Short mmCIF file of C-alpha atoms and ligand atoms in Angstrom, two decimals:
data_model
loop_
_atom_site.label_atom_id
_atom_site.label_comp_id
_atom_site.label_asym_id
_atom_site.label_seq_id
_atom_site.Cartn_x
_atom_site.Cartn_y
_atom_site.Cartn_z
CA UNK A 1 75.85 38.69 -12.37
CA UNK A 2 74.68 36.55 -15.00
CA UNK A 3 77.41 33.88 -14.25
CA UNK A 4 76.55 33.12 -10.90
CA UNK A 5 73.19 33.19 -11.60
CA UNK A 6 73.60 30.91 -13.96
CA UNK A 7 75.40 28.81 -11.81
CA UNK A 8 73.72 28.95 -9.24
CA UNK A 9 70.93 27.25 -10.63
CA UNK A 10 72.30 24.60 -12.19
CA UNK A 11 74.17 23.53 -8.80
CA UNK A 12 71.31 24.50 -6.43
CA UNK A 13 73.68 26.10 -4.33
CA UNK A 14 74.68 29.13 -3.49
CA UNK A 15 77.45 31.20 -5.74
CA UNK A 16 78.43 34.31 -4.59
CA UNK A 17 79.83 37.46 -6.63
CA UNK A 18 81.54 40.54 -5.95
CA UNK A 19 81.25 42.98 -8.46
CA UNK A 20 82.81 47.31 -7.77
CA UNK A 21 80.53 50.15 -5.91
CA UNK A 22 77.79 51.56 -7.18
CA UNK A 23 78.03 52.03 -10.61
CA UNK A 24 79.23 47.68 -11.17
CA UNK A 25 76.17 47.17 -8.98
CA UNK A 26 74.21 49.21 -11.29
CA UNK A 27 75.60 47.45 -14.66
CA UNK A 28 75.00 44.45 -12.77
CA UNK A 29 71.04 45.08 -12.75
CA UNK A 30 69.80 43.50 -15.69
CA UNK A 31 71.12 40.38 -15.07
CA UNK A 32 70.24 40.81 -10.70
CA UNK A 33 66.47 41.11 -12.02
CA UNK A 34 67.13 37.66 -14.02
CA UNK A 35 68.92 36.06 -10.98
CA UNK A 36 65.63 37.03 -8.88
CA UNK A 37 63.80 35.68 -11.28
CA UNK A 38 64.96 32.61 -11.73
CA UNK A 39 64.92 32.48 -7.73
CA UNK A 40 68.84 32.23 -7.99
CA UNK A 41 70.14 31.55 -4.74
CA UNK A 42 73.53 34.36 -5.25
CA UNK A 43 75.54 35.92 -2.06
CA UNK A 44 76.31 39.53 -4.22
CA UNK A 45 78.33 41.16 -2.55
CA UNK A 46 79.76 45.34 -3.28
CA UNK A 47 83.14 46.66 -2.14
CA UNK A 48 82.01 50.18 -0.65
CA UNK A 49 84.30 52.92 0.33
CA UNK A 50 85.88 53.48 4.13
CA UNK A 51 83.79 54.21 6.42
CA UNK A 52 85.65 57.07 7.85
CA UNK A 53 84.86 59.27 4.52
CA UNK A 54 82.01 57.47 2.61
CA UNK A 55 79.69 60.57 4.04
CA UNK A 56 81.78 62.94 1.47
CA UNK A 57 79.91 60.91 -1.35
CA UNK A 58 83.71 60.13 -3.15
CA UNK A 59 83.70 57.92 -6.44
CA UNK A 60 82.02 55.57 -7.20
CA UNK A 61 79.54 55.99 -3.46
CA UNK A 62 75.66 55.07 -3.65
CA UNK A 63 73.84 54.00 -1.19
CA UNK A 64 74.63 50.21 -2.13
CA UNK A 65 71.55 48.25 -0.33
CA UNK A 66 68.85 50.79 -2.19
CA UNK A 67 70.05 50.50 -5.24
CA UNK A 68 70.29 46.54 -4.81
CA UNK A 69 67.35 45.62 -2.23
CA UNK A 70 64.05 45.84 -4.95
CA UNK A 71 65.77 42.68 -6.29
CA UNK A 72 67.31 40.66 -3.82
CA UNK A 73 65.03 39.09 -1.00
CA UNK A 74 67.64 40.49 1.01
CA UNK A 75 70.37 43.67 1.53
CA UNK A 76 71.33 45.95 4.46
CA UNK A 77 75.64 46.87 4.58
CA UNK A 78 78.42 45.48 7.33
CA UNK A 79 79.03 47.75 9.49
CA UNK A 80 80.91 46.09 12.16
CA UNK A 81 83.21 44.01 12.31
CA UNK A 82 81.70 41.67 15.01
CA UNK A 83 78.58 41.60 12.82
CA UNK A 84 79.63 39.49 9.88
CA UNK A 85 80.07 36.38 10.57
CA UNK A 86 75.88 37.23 11.47
CA UNK A 87 74.75 38.40 8.81
CA UNK A 88 76.84 36.80 6.23
CA UNK A 89 75.39 33.57 7.78
CA UNK A 90 71.47 35.95 7.17
CA UNK A 91 72.68 36.37 3.98
CA UNK A 92 73.41 33.14 2.42
CA UNK A 93 70.00 30.92 4.94
CA UNK A 94 67.77 33.71 3.56
CA UNK A 95 69.26 32.77 -0.16
CA UNK A 96 68.83 29.05 0.20
CA UNK A 97 65.43 29.62 2.31
CA UNK A 98 62.39 29.08 -0.09
CA UNK A 99 61.49 30.51 -1.62
CA UNK A 100 64.71 31.26 -3.04
CA UNK A 101 66.20 33.96 -4.85
CA UNK A 102 69.35 37.21 -4.20
CA UNK A 103 70.18 38.53 -1.35
CA UNK A 104 72.79 41.46 -0.45
CA UNK A 105 76.03 42.41 1.54
CA UNK A 106 77.59 45.81 -0.09
CA UNK A 107 81.50 46.08 2.75
CA UNK A 108 82.68 48.66 3.50
CA UNK A 109 86.53 49.35 2.80
CA UNK A 110 87.36 49.85 6.92
CA UNK A 111 85.90 46.71 7.46
CA UNK A 112 87.19 44.09 4.63
CA UNK A 113 90.21 46.00 5.75
CA UNK A 114 89.90 45.71 9.87
CA UNK A 115 92.15 42.36 11.34
CA UNK A 116 90.06 40.88 14.61
CA UNK A 117 89.11 37.31 16.25
CA UNK A 118 86.00 36.45 14.92
CA UNK A 119 83.17 33.64 15.70
CA UNK A 120 82.20 32.20 12.53
CA UNK A 121 79.29 30.84 14.22
CA UNK A 122 77.65 27.79 12.41
CA UNK A 123 75.25 28.00 9.85
CA UNK A 124 71.07 28.14 9.23
CA UNK A 125 69.46 25.86 6.75
CA UNK A 126 66.38 25.95 6.02
CA UNK A 127 64.92 22.17 4.43
CA UNK A 128 63.34 22.72 0.93
CA UNK A 129 60.44 19.93 1.21
CA UNK A 130 57.90 22.28 2.43
CA UNK A 131 54.13 19.39 2.48
CA UNK A 132 51.58 21.01 1.26
CA UNK A 133 47.98 21.81 3.70
CA UNK A 134 46.09 18.46 4.52
CA UNK A 135 43.31 19.61 3.89
CA UNK A 136 44.31 21.84 0.16
CA UNK A 137 45.71 18.96 -0.63
CA UNK A 138 42.91 17.07 -0.77
CA UNK A 139 40.36 19.65 -1.91
CA UNK A 140 42.66 19.65 -5.09
CA UNK A 141 42.78 16.39 -5.54
CA UNK A 142 38.69 16.15 -5.05
CA UNK A 143 38.20 18.71 -7.64
CA UNK A 144 41.09 16.32 -9.99
CA UNK A 145 38.73 13.62 -9.87
CA UNK A 146 36.15 15.21 -11.42
CA UNK A 147 38.04 17.02 -14.00
CA UNK A 148 35.86 16.21 -17.67
CA UNK A 149 39.25 18.05 -19.29
CA UNK A 150 42.12 18.89 -16.84
CA UNK A 151 45.50 20.65 -18.55
CA UNK A 152 48.76 21.19 -16.27
CA UNK A 153 50.92 23.88 -16.25
CA UNK A 154 54.05 22.69 -15.52
CA UNK A 155 57.36 25.11 -14.34
CA UNK A 156 60.91 26.22 -12.27
CA UNK A 157 59.99 24.99 -9.54
CA UNK A 158 59.47 21.67 -10.47
CA UNK A 159 62.96 21.45 -11.60
CA UNK A 160 64.10 23.13 -9.36
CA UNK A 161 62.88 20.76 -6.71
CA UNK A 162 63.60 17.38 -8.72
CA UNK A 163 59.91 16.37 -9.20
CA UNK A 164 60.26 15.68 -13.11
CA UNK A 165 58.33 11.47 -12.43
CA UNK A 166 56.37 13.21 -9.09
CA UNK A 167 54.77 15.78 -12.54
CA UNK A 168 54.74 12.67 -14.41
CA UNK A 169 53.32 10.25 -12.40
CA UNK A 170 50.80 13.42 -11.87
CA UNK A 171 50.16 13.80 -15.45
CA UNK A 172 49.66 9.80 -16.40
CA UNK A 173 46.87 8.85 -13.89
CA UNK A 174 44.62 12.22 -14.24
CA UNK A 175 45.55 12.15 -18.95
CA UNK A 176 46.15 15.29 -18.68
CA UNK A 177 48.37 17.39 -20.87
CA UNK A 178 51.36 18.79 -19.71
CA UNK A 179 52.44 22.95 -20.89
CA UNK A 180 55.71 24.43 -20.30
CA UNK A 181 54.54 27.48 -18.26
CA UNK A 182 54.95 30.99 -19.92
CA UNK A 183 58.98 31.85 -19.85
CA UNK A 184 58.88 28.01 -19.95
CA UNK A 185 62.82 28.68 -18.77
CA UNK A 186 63.66 24.99 -16.96
CA UNK A 187 62.85 21.22 -17.85
CA UNK A 188 60.28 21.31 -15.47
CA UNK A 189 58.86 17.80 -17.46
CA UNK A 190 60.50 15.01 -19.70
CA UNK A 191 59.75 16.46 -23.64
CA UNK A 192 59.73 12.77 -24.50
CA UNK A 193 56.96 11.90 -22.50
CA UNK A 194 54.00 11.45 -25.51
CA UNK A 195 51.90 14.08 -23.10
CA UNK A 196 54.53 17.06 -23.48
CA UNK A 197 52.36 19.66 -25.84
CA UNK A 198 55.38 22.43 -25.60
CA UNK A 199 55.17 26.31 -23.70
CA UNK A 200 52.06 27.65 -23.85
CA UNK A 201 53.44 31.41 -25.08
CA UNK A 202 53.47 34.93 -23.98
CA UNK A 203 50.44 36.28 -26.02
CA UNK A 204 46.66 36.15 -23.94
CA UNK A 205 45.16 35.05 -27.09
CA UNK A 206 46.84 31.40 -27.78
CA UNK A 207 46.37 30.66 -24.34
CA UNK A 208 43.95 31.86 -23.90
CA UNK A 209 43.13 29.00 -26.81
CA UNK A 210 44.51 26.70 -25.72
CA UNK A 211 42.87 26.33 -22.08
CA UNK A 212 39.87 27.12 -23.62
CA UNK A 213 39.64 23.83 -24.05
CA UNK A 214 39.65 22.69 -20.66
CA UNK A 215 37.59 22.64 -17.49
CA UNK A 216 39.99 22.30 -14.79
CA UNK A 217 43.65 24.46 -14.50
CA UNK A 218 46.71 22.44 -12.97
CA UNK A 219 49.49 24.85 -12.83
CA UNK A 220 52.51 23.63 -10.50
CA UNK A 221 55.29 25.98 -9.77
CA UNK A 222 54.49 27.55 -13.53
CA UNK A 223 53.69 31.23 -12.81
CA UNK A 224 49.77 32.86 -14.20
CA UNK A 225 51.07 34.75 -15.59
CA UNK A 226 53.78 36.37 -17.09
CA UNK A 227 52.67 38.09 -20.76
CA UNK A 228 55.20 39.95 -23.26
CA UNK A 229 52.18 42.37 -24.95
CA UNK A 230 48.83 43.83 -23.01
CA UNK A 231 45.11 42.58 -24.74
CA UNK A 232 41.61 42.83 -25.08
CA UNK A 233 41.68 39.11 -24.30
CA UNK A 234 41.52 37.49 -20.59
CA UNK A 235 44.31 34.82 -21.35
CA UNK A 236 42.47 32.92 -19.12
CA UNK A 237 38.65 31.71 -19.39
CA UNK A 238 35.92 32.68 -17.70
CA UNK A 239 34.86 29.53 -16.23
CA UNK A 240 37.58 26.47 -15.73
CA UNK A 241 39.03 26.35 -12.58
CA UNK A 242 42.18 26.33 -11.11
CA UNK A 243 44.51 24.78 -8.01
CA UNK A 244 47.45 26.42 -7.48
CA UNK A 245 51.26 24.58 -6.21
CA UNK A 246 54.00 26.75 -5.95
CA UNK A 247 56.60 26.77 -2.79
CA UNK A 248 55.96 30.81 -3.05
CA UNK A 249 52.99 32.59 -1.21
CA UNK A 250 53.46 35.24 -2.85
CA UNK A 251 52.33 33.33 -6.96
CA UNK A 252 49.35 31.45 -5.78
CA UNK A 253 46.56 33.90 -6.59
CA UNK A 254 49.16 36.49 -7.79
CA UNK A 255 46.40 37.52 -10.49
CA UNK A 256 43.82 34.77 -10.94
CA UNK A 257 41.11 33.33 -7.90
CA UNK A 258 42.65 29.83 -6.79
CA UNK A 259 40.08 27.48 -6.20
CA UNK A 260 42.22 25.92 -4.36
CA UNK A 261 45.75 26.91 -3.46
CA UNK A 262 49.14 24.62 -1.70
CA UNK A 263 52.08 26.72 -0.63
CA UNK A 264 54.21 23.45 -1.27
CA UNK A 265 57.06 22.46 -2.49
CA UNK A 266 56.65 20.03 -5.34
CA UNK A 267 58.68 17.32 -5.14
CA UNK A 268 57.61 16.82 -0.97
CA UNK A 269 53.93 17.14 -2.49
CA UNK A 270 53.50 15.80 -5.46
CA UNK A 271 53.22 11.94 -4.81
CA UNK A 272 50.67 12.76 -1.93
CA UNK A 273 48.82 14.83 -3.95
CA UNK A 274 48.77 12.27 -6.95
CA UNK A 275 47.58 9.86 -3.71
CA UNK A 276 44.75 11.27 -3.16
CA UNK A 277 43.81 11.64 -6.43
CA UNK A 278 44.11 8.19 -7.52
CA UNK A 279 42.16 7.43 -3.58
CA UNK A 280 39.33 9.81 -4.65
CA UNK A 281 39.37 8.50 -8.57
CA UNK A 282 35.83 6.60 -9.81
CA UNK A 283 35.95 3.89 -10.98
CA UNK A 284 34.13 6.03 -14.39
CA UNK A 285 36.33 8.40 -13.48
CA UNK A 286 38.87 5.53 -14.06
CA UNK A 287 37.44 4.86 -18.13
CA UNK A 288 37.05 8.44 -18.99
CA UNK A 289 41.35 8.94 -17.98
CA UNK A 290 42.28 6.04 -19.40
CA UNK A 291 39.92 7.58 -23.41
CA UNK A 292 41.37 11.04 -22.49
CA UNK A 293 45.26 9.81 -22.71
CA UNK A 294 44.20 8.03 -25.75
CA UNK A 295 42.75 11.32 -27.15
CA UNK A 296 45.30 13.66 -26.18
CA UNK A 297 48.50 11.27 -26.64
CA UNK A 298 47.88 11.37 -30.38
CA UNK A 299 47.00 14.90 -30.94
CA UNK A 300 50.25 15.40 -29.52
CA UNK A 301 51.52 13.02 -31.97
CA UNK A 302 49.97 14.46 -35.36
CA UNK A 303 51.65 18.12 -33.43
CA UNK A 304 54.55 16.68 -33.53
CA UNK A 305 53.72 14.84 -36.96
CA UNK A 306 52.97 18.63 -38.64
CA UNK A 307 55.74 20.26 -37.35
CA UNK A 308 58.40 17.28 -38.27
CA UNK A 309 56.43 18.70 -41.61
CA UNK A 310 57.10 22.21 -41.56
CA UNK A 311 60.47 21.43 -40.99
CA UNK A 312 61.94 19.20 -43.41
CA UNK A 313 59.66 21.60 -46.10
CA UNK A 314 62.14 24.53 -44.17
CA UNK A 315 65.29 23.15 -44.00
CA UNK A 316 64.72 23.22 -48.25
CA UNK A 317 65.36 26.43 -48.16
CA UNK A 318 67.90 28.82 -48.21
CA UNK A 319 68.57 31.57 -45.67
CA UNK A 320 68.69 29.13 -42.79
CA UNK A 321 65.19 28.79 -40.76
CA UNK A 322 65.20 28.95 -37.20
CA UNK A 323 62.51 25.35 -37.01
CA UNK A 324 64.68 24.02 -39.64
CA UNK A 325 68.13 24.49 -37.47
CA UNK A 326 65.71 22.80 -34.80
CA UNK A 327 65.05 19.99 -36.19
CA UNK A 328 68.25 19.21 -37.61
CA UNK A 329 70.34 20.16 -34.45
CA UNK A 330 68.10 17.71 -32.36
CA UNK A 331 68.95 14.55 -34.47
CA UNK A 332 72.43 15.17 -33.86
CA UNK A 333 72.50 16.19 -30.08
CA UNK A 334 73.94 13.88 -27.45
CA UNK A 335 70.99 12.74 -24.17
CA UNK A 336 72.60 14.57 -22.26
CA UNK A 337 73.00 18.21 -23.26
CA UNK A 338 72.09 20.57 -21.12
CA UNK A 339 70.61 23.81 -23.39
CA UNK A 340 70.96 27.24 -22.71
CA UNK A 341 68.24 29.48 -23.85
CA UNK A 342 68.71 33.19 -25.23
CA UNK A 343 66.94 32.61 -28.96
CA UNK A 344 64.11 35.59 -28.30
CA UNK A 345 62.64 35.05 -32.11
CA UNK A 346 63.65 32.35 -33.12
CA UNK A 347 62.80 29.47 -30.18
CA UNK A 348 59.65 28.79 -31.55
CA UNK A 349 59.68 24.43 -31.66
CA UNK A 350 62.88 24.12 -30.11
CA UNK A 351 61.69 21.92 -27.19
CA UNK A 352 59.81 19.77 -30.07
CA UNK A 353 62.88 19.17 -31.61
CA UNK A 354 65.76 19.31 -29.02
CA UNK A 355 65.29 16.46 -26.49
CA UNK A 356 65.72 17.72 -22.17
CA UNK A 357 64.84 14.29 -20.20
CA UNK A 358 65.60 15.79 -16.58
CA UNK A 359 66.09 19.35 -14.58
CA UNK A 360 69.32 20.03 -15.52
CA UNK A 361 68.86 19.61 -19.35
CA UNK A 362 67.18 23.17 -20.09
CA UNK A 363 68.22 26.63 -18.63
CA UNK A 364 66.77 29.42 -20.58
CA UNK A 365 66.37 33.09 -19.67
CA UNK A 366 62.88 33.52 -16.61
CA UNK A 367 63.48 37.63 -16.25
CA UNK A 368 63.47 38.81 -19.82
CA UNK A 369 67.21 41.03 -18.72
CA UNK A 370 69.10 39.44 -22.36
CA UNK A 371 72.26 39.08 -22.06
CA UNK A 372 71.69 36.35 -19.59
CA UNK A 373 72.49 33.69 -22.21
CA UNK A 374 75.45 33.82 -22.96
CA UNK A 375 77.96 33.95 -19.08
CA UNK A 376 74.57 32.15 -18.23
CA UNK A 377 75.75 28.91 -19.95
CA UNK A 378 79.74 29.42 -18.30
CA UNK A 379 78.74 29.02 -15.37
CA UNK A 380 76.58 26.53 -15.59
CA UNK A 381 79.67 24.46 -17.11
CA UNK A 382 81.12 25.44 -14.33
CA UNK A 383 78.20 23.70 -12.02
CA UNK A 384 77.89 20.80 -14.47
CA UNK A 385 81.47 19.69 -15.57
CA UNK A 386 80.82 16.10 -17.00
CA UNK A 387 77.85 17.76 -19.08
CA UNK A 388 78.22 18.91 -22.26
CA UNK A 389 77.30 22.44 -22.91
CA UNK A 390 74.99 24.22 -25.56
CA UNK A 391 74.24 27.85 -26.46
CA UNK A 392 71.63 29.13 -28.43
CA UNK A 393 71.79 32.99 -27.74
CA UNK A 394 70.62 35.43 -30.52
CA UNK A 395 72.09 38.00 -32.36
CA UNK A 396 71.62 41.13 -30.01
CA UNK A 397 71.59 39.16 -27.47
CA UNK A 398 75.30 38.06 -27.85
CA UNK A 399 76.40 41.41 -27.74
CA UNK A 400 74.97 42.75 -24.11
CA UNK A 401 77.97 40.02 -22.14
CA UNK A 402 80.03 39.43 -25.02
CA UNK A 403 82.46 39.43 -22.94
CA UNK A 404 81.82 35.68 -21.70
CA UNK A 405 83.33 34.19 -24.53
CA UNK A 406 86.93 36.11 -22.76
CA UNK A 407 85.65 33.79 -19.53
CA UNK A 408 85.99 31.34 -21.40
CA UNK A 409 88.40 30.39 -23.42
CA UNK A 410 90.28 31.43 -19.89
CA UNK A 411 88.82 28.69 -17.96
CA UNK A 412 89.02 26.33 -21.11
CA UNK A 413 84.84 25.55 -21.10
CA UNK A 414 83.94 22.72 -23.44
CA UNK A 415 80.79 25.36 -24.90
CA UNK A 416 79.11 25.85 -28.01
CA UNK A 417 77.75 28.92 -28.31
CA UNK A 418 75.66 29.08 -31.62
CA UNK A 419 74.81 33.22 -32.12
CA UNK A 420 71.49 33.54 -33.65
CA UNK A 421 72.70 35.79 -36.77
CA UNK A 422 69.16 37.45 -38.21
CA UNK A 423 70.81 40.87 -38.06
CA UNK A 424 68.35 42.32 -36.54
CA UNK A 425 66.28 42.23 -32.74
CA UNK A 426 63.96 40.64 -35.27
CA UNK A 427 62.18 40.80 -32.27
CA UNK A 428 61.26 43.12 -31.38
CA UNK A 429 60.12 44.15 -34.99
CA UNK A 430 57.23 41.00 -34.43
CA UNK A 431 56.64 43.47 -31.30
CA UNK A 432 55.86 46.80 -33.02
CA UNK A 433 54.65 44.95 -36.32
CA UNK A 434 51.50 43.22 -34.02
CA UNK A 435 51.10 47.42 -32.16
CA UNK A 436 49.53 47.96 -35.86
CA UNK A 437 51.38 51.65 -35.54
CA UNK A 438 54.18 53.36 -37.56
CA UNK A 439 55.67 50.58 -37.72
CA UNK A 440 53.68 47.89 -39.56
CA UNK A 441 51.83 50.81 -42.28
CA UNK A 442 55.52 51.71 -42.98
CA UNK A 443 57.79 48.91 -42.66
CA UNK A 444 60.30 51.65 -41.14
CA UNK A 445 61.70 49.26 -37.84
CA UNK A 446 64.26 52.70 -36.02
CA UNK A 447 67.31 50.38 -34.69
CA UNK A 448 66.23 47.33 -34.69
CA UNK A 449 69.20 46.15 -37.23
CA UNK A 450 72.41 44.40 -36.35
CA UNK A 451 73.07 45.38 -39.98
CA UNK A 452 75.59 48.51 -41.10
CA UNK A 453 77.88 47.34 -40.42
CA UNK A 454 76.95 43.89 -39.68
CA UNK A 455 78.86 42.40 -36.82
CA UNK A 456 81.74 39.73 -37.35
CA UNK A 457 81.21 36.78 -34.69
CA UNK A 458 83.72 35.45 -35.87
CA UNK A 459 86.28 37.48 -35.71
CA UNK A 460 84.75 38.68 -32.09
CA UNK A 461 84.59 35.08 -31.59
CA UNK A 462 88.73 35.14 -32.17
CA UNK A 463 89.08 37.93 -30.98
CA UNK A 464 88.78 36.11 -27.46
CA UNK A 465 90.34 33.05 -27.04
CA UNK A 466 87.66 31.07 -28.60
CA UNK A 467 87.35 28.87 -31.53
CA UNK A 468 85.30 30.06 -34.09
CA UNK A 469 82.90 29.57 -37.43
CA UNK A 470 80.36 30.37 -39.95
CA UNK A 471 77.69 28.69 -40.77
CA UNK A 472 76.04 28.93 -44.15
CA UNK A 473 74.24 26.30 -44.13
CA UNK A 474 72.58 23.25 -42.22
CA UNK A 475 75.33 21.46 -43.35
CA UNK A 476 77.27 23.52 -42.52
CA UNK A 477 76.25 24.04 -39.15
CA UNK A 478 76.41 20.52 -38.61
CA UNK A 479 79.27 19.20 -39.71
CA UNK A 480 80.68 22.85 -37.15
CA UNK A 481 78.78 21.44 -34.72
CA UNK A 482 79.94 17.33 -34.69
CA UNK A 483 82.77 19.75 -34.44
CA UNK A 484 82.57 21.74 -32.07
CA UNK A 485 80.54 19.32 -29.18
CA UNK A 486 84.09 16.94 -29.29
CA UNK A 487 86.54 19.95 -29.38
CA UNK A 488 88.32 20.02 -26.08
CA UNK A 489 87.80 24.16 -25.64
CA UNK A 490 84.96 27.00 -26.28
CA UNK A 491 83.95 27.57 -29.77
CA UNK A 492 81.12 29.68 -31.68
CA UNK A 493 79.08 29.43 -34.57
CA UNK A 494 77.37 32.15 -36.43
CA UNK A 495 74.81 31.25 -37.81
CA UNK A 496 73.14 32.91 -40.94
CA UNK A 497 69.59 32.90 -40.07
CA UNK A 498 66.20 34.64 -42.31
CA UNK A 499 66.19 38.71 -41.48
CA UNK A 500 62.26 38.51 -42.26
CA UNK A 501 59.09 37.77 -40.54
CA UNK A 502 56.24 37.18 -41.38
CA UNK A 503 53.85 40.18 -39.89
CA UNK A 504 50.97 39.55 -38.21
C1 TPP B 1 68.70 44.36 -20.76
C2 TPP B 1 67.04 44.15 -22.18
N1 TPP B 1 67.88 44.76 -23.15
C3 TPP B 1 66.70 45.62 -24.29
C4 TPP B 1 65.31 44.47 -23.54
C5 TPP B 1 64.16 43.89 -24.71
N2 TPP B 1 64.66 42.95 -25.67
C6 TPP B 1 64.10 42.23 -25.83
S1 TPP B 1 64.54 40.73 -27.05
C7 TPP B 1 65.44 41.99 -28.11
C8 TPP B 1 66.34 41.83 -28.65
C9 TPP B 1 66.83 40.92 -28.78
O1 TPP B 1 67.99 40.06 -30.41
P1 TPP B 1 68.86 39.01 -31.14
O2 TPP B 1 68.57 38.41 -29.73
O3 TPP B 1 69.00 39.29 -31.70
O4 TPP B 1 67.49 37.78 -31.08
P2 TPP B 1 65.86 38.23 -32.67
O5 TPP B 1 64.41 39.54 -32.04
O6 TPP B 1 66.71 39.00 -33.34
O7 TPP B 1 65.09 37.09 -32.24
C10 TPP B 1 66.25 42.82 -27.09
C11 TPP B 1 66.75 44.74 -27.22
C12 TPP B 1 66.15 42.96 -22.97
N3 TPP B 1 64.74 42.63 -22.64
N4 TPP B 1 66.79 43.15 -22.27
MG1 MG B 2 68.77 39.10 -34.30
#
């Protein structure tokens, strides 16, 4: 399922995945959840028992559409062969129509075995370039033209529609810093652009701190807001004005009231919005924007310089620190690299050091169900065979679907799997610590260590035909990575990382 998800996300095309009856669908549910959150267009099919005896509740049987239904746009069971073309066309059309997402078809054995002349019919495709309501665009432009400190939150709908250049144009007119959404799973804005300010995070107090600097929040295809922990602090400041654009009506104003809500495809709507803002800006607003642009860019450059200083300091430490790792890797990766991110607690700073300037340069786990990254990298590489693919995977997460290593070897896919081996479910320790309960008081984190015995990732990879190396220092990472990027097939690099964390 995660391979299909990665393929669908990276190609933008319909992926098909077939799974086995109720336990197969059950096993796939975590990754189906991730696919749904990512809006991955997938046709999920499952073989179902022969209708002649399904009523006896045979082995592996259950009502499959009911199981799939909460996580798909549409689910059905094919009851007659004659219905198959219509249902298949409906499934594919629905998965690909905006907002895209997975669909499910259960196909009983008697249908699979049946033979008849069937007319395959013709497909329907709903063109995705939905333009925004003209009055809403005008209203948004009016607010934007007079905003004093606007901020843009950019999300995966921008990357999906390939609207990076269009968003850059608007950000430059507004002189607004661009943050990535909390679940920063895509590349909706070039990371080397001087207005790129990195992820906004999923912790309410931090988000609030960021948004308090602004009078207007423009969300373009971003999630408002997916949080990790409850908080006494409201992430959205009470006075801030919100303009919310998305291709999914459900998301608009879902949690916080949008003064202007625009249902539209970003690529179709952004040029109109930018033109309307440009026309609506007074000379004074233009001068203010120019001044603001210099200030915002200077602040971002200072942040980047401070982060680099920290990374350089951390590079001297042993064991390896994640921030130093991103800086070291960022310096040596080719421009066309595709990063697959399941870094969890190690991810801070990643988006600032590893450049990604196009919509397919970065894919992260949108749903939060771990075990996605390793197999997703396989699907992503199949969709983008001409680009190098680097998968950054936490050691705990790697264990959820490590069998995808075999598929990478079997398909001879040149993927680099970098295992962030801190011997722990480290993020769970951080999260439990933040709750200030028993664990924080006693220092005991139950069932969150992966050390007794430690997992031998190089042996695991070798057992599935994947070349592997352990890297105990940054220098060893550099040389292993250089070799892996040149290799014809998959490589796993097991990076020994610092297991400790700073308690909050
Ligand atoms: C399917 C699923 N099971 C459990 C969780 C809870 N969970 C979130 S992060 C995490 C641990 C991740 O560990 P690792 O990949 O080693 O990253 P680290 O926290 O060490 O950075 C777990 C168990 C989840 N999100 N999804
Ligand atoms: Mg870990």
